[in-house]
Amino acid sequence: MLLRSPEAGLPTCLWMSEILGKDVDLSSLYLEVFADTLASNLLKSSNASVRQSAADLLAFLADTPRTNEDAVKAAEIITKPLTLGRYTQLEQRISAYRLLAGVKAGGSSWASSVEILAALLKMTGKETQEAAVGALFAAIGSHVAVIIEGLRDNGEESADGYEQCKGALKQFSEAAAKGLALPERSAVVRHGWAADAIGEPLWKAANNGLRATWATELIHPLLKALVATAEKATASPLIAGSSGTLEAHVGFALALRSASDSSVVDVEKLVSLVTGTEKSLVLWDKVYHKCTGLRECMWLLRAVQMLFARGCDDARLAKVLIWVLCKLPDPSLTVSQAGLSAVEWM
């Protein structure tokens, strides 16, 4: 029924799964029946509605594995078509990336994320189209965040989970370092690494501190690389404004958020780089007026938020906030901590 009439079969299967899932363990059904059919066939459909319905059913069933072994097996099944190049159309790959971004297998989420992250990293050198790059790196960032939580939950004493998560994070860190070093012509991919794959998970993780051994070894070098990019861009803000502004704002925001660890950043030096000149990469209107998209504006606001948090009282901060919130009044910006800081400060 799924293959002959997916338009009717997929919503019906999702409805039945949601009802049965309350009382029945669906993990074996998912692994033995649904996973391969959905991933290998229906996600390749030319019908956008079918692809979305297949993704919805897969996302629901992905939460059913109860053990690490089943979670890994499921992740292998649903990533296989991607890594083997069976998604030949751009829309198919974008659907797959968006699906994988939301796959968190219940209590074993770190186990499936380790497997999915490895598959996604194999695709980073193959995508150059902006929509595909955005979906791919958003998915990578989603699973890096899960793996970081896995490291915190398992602790260094728990050899199995800790070592697997650390190994996955090491693989990510090495790939990310290469991504940040890509040339100017690869700006779309470089931005994906900086803002989505590195920036989003570390923004969340930094709130709980990044002082563990694994963070010092694998995360701090990425933060330092982003700060170095920000410092370099500060020397020529208008030139950097064409492509380097986003990476610089990510660097400023993450470094100031992680500033409790002096080995990552000199806070006073970083704040002076931003506020100590009229032609500031964050506060000069000729630079921040180049921020036109939601992602760019969000990272600009996060940089400003961190300057507020560090006690900066430069009057230009208010101008930046007013400009961004009027230029792009998106709800996610308006209710962000940076947006709320603007109201409090003014």
XYZ file of C-alpha atoms in Angstrom:
346
model
C 0.000 0.000 0.000
C 2.829 2.401 0.833
C 4.458 2.052 -2.576
C 1.283 1.796 -4.664
C -0.660 4.623 -3.027
C 1.676 6.602 -0.753
C -0.573 9.679 -0.748
C -3.180 7.689 1.209
C -0.973 5.055 2.839
C 1.545 7.316 4.574
C -0.917 9.502 6.547
C -2.843 6.355 7.512
C 0.311 4.616 8.765
C 1.308 7.694 10.743
C -2.160 7.895 12.337
C -2.092 4.200 13.282
C 1.474 4.415 14.574
C 0.633 7.354 16.816
C -2.288 5.418 18.309
C -0.503 2.065 18.673
C 2.719 3.654 19.908
C 1.110 4.400 23.250
C 0.745 0.704 24.052
C 2.908 -1.217 21.555
C 6.687 -1.267 20.978
C 6.997 -0.299 17.314
C 10.794 -0.482 17.119
C 10.928 -3.896 15.429
C 8.278 -2.843 12.894
C 10.269 0.305 12.196
C 13.567 -1.525 11.714
C 12.261 -4.477 9.713
C 9.492 -2.911 7.618
C 9.305 0.862 7.473
C 12.801 2.334 7.660
C 14.264 1.010 4.406
C 11.022 1.455 2.432
C 10.664 5.058 3.519
C 14.307 6.062 3.176
C 15.139 4.161 -0.031
C 11.915 4.753 -1.940
C 9.447 7.328 -0.679
C 11.941 10.064 0.210
C 12.990 9.882 -3.454
C 9.481 10.658 -4.689
C 9.040 13.542 -7.118
C 5.889 14.449 -5.180
C 6.745 16.948 -2.424
C 3.697 15.915 -0.388
C 4.781 12.261 -0.438
C 8.317 13.190 0.630
C 6.952 15.243 3.528
C 4.574 12.491 4.659
C 7.386 9.930 4.495
C 9.604 12.242 6.519
C 6.869 12.749 9.127
C 6.394 8.996 9.550
C 10.134 8.350 9.704
C 10.624 11.099 12.277
C 7.886 9.613 14.479
C 9.171 6.045 14.220
C 12.783 7.091 14.802
C 11.865 7.704 18.441
C 10.857 4.058 18.986
C 14.221 2.200 19.383
C 14.787 1.402 23.050
C 18.448 0.295 22.931
C 21.657 1.780 21.604
C 22.018 -1.144 19.188
C 18.585 -0.577 17.655
C 19.171 3.169 17.470
C 22.431 2.651 15.565
C 20.829 0.078 13.261
C 17.996 2.460 12.443
C 20.430 5.302 11.768
C 22.422 3.085 9.407
C 19.287 2.189 7.447
C 18.024 5.731 6.970
C 21.446 7.240 6.114
C 22.497 4.522 3.653
C 20.631 5.941 0.606
C 22.219 9.340 1.260
C 25.815 8.174 1.561
C 25.457 5.828 -1.427
C 24.314 8.700 -3.626
C 20.799 7.410 -4.265
C 19.242 10.821 -3.729
C 20.164 12.240 -7.111
C 17.845 15.247 -7.048
C 18.525 18.354 -4.980
C 15.024 18.335 -3.456
C 15.469 14.727 -2.329
C 18.698 15.509 -0.499
C 17.233 18.604 1.140
C 14.291 16.506 2.382
C 16.718 13.906 3.709
C 18.824 16.498 5.539
C 15.766 18.089 7.127
C 14.527 14.680 8.211
C 17.872 13.682 9.704
C 18.076 16.970 11.591
C 15.020 15.950 13.593
C 15.853 12.291 14.197
C 16.503 11.817 17.903
C 16.086 8.197 18.951
C 14.512 8.393 22.402
C 16.807 7.739 25.355
C 19.517 6.507 22.998
C 19.696 9.761 21.046
C 23.476 10.117 21.316
C 23.984 6.639 19.808
C 21.960 7.413 16.680
C 23.452 10.914 16.472
C 26.976 9.475 16.348
C 25.985 7.370 13.338
C 24.022 10.122 11.596
C 26.745 12.716 12.129
C 29.311 10.440 10.473
C 27.037 10.087 7.434
C 26.345 13.812 7.211
C 30.038 14.714 7.405
C 30.623 12.615 4.283
C 28.299 14.950 2.385
C 29.980 18.228 3.314
C 32.325 18.211 0.338
C 29.535 17.416 -2.118
C 27.041 20.238 -1.577
C 27.490 23.786 -2.885
C 23.918 24.933 -3.553
C 22.805 27.322 -0.801
C 19.537 25.601 0.182
C 21.193 22.184 0.376
C 24.167 23.579 2.296
C 21.822 25.245 4.785
C 19.828 22.050 5.382
C 22.965 19.889 5.622
C 24.809 22.032 8.144
C 21.682 22.630 10.211
C 21.389 18.838 10.485
C 25.046 18.542 11.476
C 24.622 21.181 14.173
C 21.539 19.415 15.519
C 23.458 16.189 16.115
C 26.595 17.899 17.422
C 24.377 19.404 20.140
C 23.066 15.924 21.041
C 26.594 14.494 21.162
C 27.791 17.307 23.438
C 24.929 16.506 25.787
C 25.918 12.830 25.523
C 29.419 13.699 26.695
C 28.039 15.600 29.657
C 25.559 12.881 30.560
C 27.994 9.965 30.269
C 30.950 11.577 32.009
C 34.548 10.483 31.618
C 33.977 7.472 33.871
C 31.414 5.939 31.494
C 33.868 4.522 28.974
C 31.429 3.303 26.329
C 29.214 6.334 25.765
C 31.934 8.854 26.567
C 34.466 7.431 24.122
C 31.923 7.089 21.308
C 30.700 10.653 21.733
C 34.230 12.016 22.016
C 35.296 10.136 18.896
C 32.373 11.592 16.941
C 33.108 15.101 18.226
C 36.765 14.711 17.257
C 35.755 13.735 13.722
C 33.488 16.782 13.589
C 36.153 19.118 14.990
C 38.706 18.040 12.389
C 36.222 18.486 9.538
C 35.049 21.849 10.900
C 38.614 23.177 11.139
C 39.085 22.388 7.440
C 35.721 23.961 6.641
C 36.622 27.242 8.339
C 39.836 27.366 6.294
C 38.069 27.129 2.926
C 38.854 29.910 0.414
C 36.678 32.941 -0.283
C 34.979 31.302 -3.272
C 33.526 28.705 -0.885
C 31.885 31.317 1.356
C 28.463 29.585 1.334
C 29.946 26.361 2.706
C 32.212 28.204 5.131
C 29.235 30.119 6.497
C 27.391 26.840 6.966
C 30.235 25.514 9.062
C 30.590 28.692 11.120
C 26.964 29.589 11.814
C 25.029 26.329 11.674
C 27.369 23.406 12.298
C 29.568 25.137 14.910
C 27.684 28.220 16.008
C 24.239 26.884 16.898
C 25.286 23.876 19.036
C 28.064 25.799 20.789
C 25.776 28.743 21.506
C 23.560 26.336 23.448
C 26.427 24.411 25.017
C 28.341 27.484 26.165
C 25.479 28.383 28.480
C 26.527 25.443 30.673
C 30.258 26.049 30.309
C 32.875 24.545 28.017
C 35.636 23.762 30.486
C 35.685 19.955 30.410
C 38.699 18.105 29.029
C 36.917 17.216 25.794
C 35.897 20.850 25.248
C 39.438 22.125 25.777
C 40.760 19.609 23.289
C 38.066 19.660 20.594
C 35.957 22.825 20.930
C 38.355 25.561 22.018
C 40.436 25.361 18.792
C 37.274 26.062 16.763
C 36.398 29.033 18.989
C 39.919 30.400 18.606
C 39.722 30.008 14.823
C 36.467 31.982 14.743
C 37.958 34.690 16.969
C 40.989 34.893 14.645
C 38.613 35.381 11.707
C 36.806 38.132 13.612
C 40.076 39.878 14.473
C 41.238 39.701 10.856
C 37.914 41.036 9.574
C 38.074 43.938 12.036
C 41.145 45.293 10.255
C 39.145 45.763 7.016
C 35.453 45.774 7.959
C 34.066 46.919 4.608
C 36.029 44.297 2.705
C 34.992 41.658 5.221
C 31.434 42.858 4.931
C 30.944 41.089 1.615
C 31.294 37.620 3.137
C 33.191 37.590 6.416
C 30.779 39.534 8.601
C 28.669 36.504 9.521
C 31.692 34.485 10.624
C 33.011 37.447 12.600
C 29.705 37.932 14.409
C 29.602 34.212 15.224
C 33.155 34.486 16.567
C 32.410 37.546 18.706
C 29.189 36.102 20.120
C 30.553 32.635 20.948
C 33.832 33.914 22.350
C 32.144 36.409 24.680
C 29.602 33.785 25.743
C 32.465 31.396 26.566
C 34.616 34.095 28.129
C 34.623 32.515 31.589
C 37.522 30.445 30.282
C 40.396 32.881 29.730
C 42.246 30.364 27.575
C 39.704 30.948 24.796
C 39.579 34.741 24.678
C 40.807 37.949 26.264
C 37.475 39.635 26.982
C 38.803 43.183 27.316
C 40.732 42.894 24.075
C 37.743 41.501 22.212
C 35.344 44.160 23.489
C 37.833 46.890 22.569
C 38.046 45.485 19.027
C 34.298 46.044 18.711
C 33.798 49.320 20.545
C 37.214 50.992 20.286
C 36.791 52.221 16.732
C 34.266 54.206 14.727
C 34.468 51.620 11.927
C 33.391 48.688 14.081
C 32.526 45.375 12.470
C 29.496 45.128 14.758
C 28.513 48.764 15.337
C 29.302 50.563 12.053
C 26.130 51.039 10.005
C 27.936 50.580 6.671
C 28.775 47.050 7.794
C 25.680 45.870 9.642
C 23.410 47.207 6.895
C 24.784 44.313 4.828
C 23.049 41.865 7.175
C 19.836 41.072 5.331
C 18.878 37.484 6.213
C 17.442 36.008 9.394
C 20.613 34.044 10.200
C 22.864 37.086 9.734
C 20.632 39.286 11.870
C 20.362 36.668 14.614
C 24.133 36.405 14.984
C 24.487 40.200 14.916
C 21.951 40.405 17.752
C 23.749 37.671 19.678
C 27.010 39.597 19.411
C 25.242 42.706 20.699
C 23.597 40.700 23.490
C 27.001 39.515 24.684
C 28.342 43.069 24.632
C 25.435 44.068 26.873
C 26.233 41.108 29.132
C 29.855 42.271 29.417
C 28.759 45.704 30.611
C 29.296 47.617 27.375
C 27.295 50.864 27.307
C 28.192 52.144 23.839
C 25.207 54.131 22.537
C 25.615 52.563 19.109
C 24.327 49.249 20.486
C 20.807 50.673 20.674
C 20.997 51.855 17.077
C 22.011 48.402 15.888
C 19.174 46.746 17.760
C 16.551 49.207 16.547
C 17.750 48.873 12.953
C 17.704 45.069 12.980
C 14.333 44.695 14.660
C 12.763 47.232 12.290
C 14.531 45.858 9.226
C 13.566 42.245 9.865
C 10.770 42.030 12.451
C 10.815 38.245 12.614
C 9.228 36.795 15.786
C 12.310 34.680 16.534
C 14.409 37.853 16.623
C 11.905 39.937 18.545
C 11.663 37.445 21.417
C 15.368 36.590 21.459
C 17.485 37.520 24.471
C 19.129 40.232 22.383
C 15.756 41.726 21.488
C 14.633 41.640 25.107
C 17.930 43.224 26.144
C 17.174 46.141 23.837
C 13.904 46.863 25.583
C 15.505 46.626 29.023
C 18.491 48.803 28.106
C 16.399 51.490 26.436
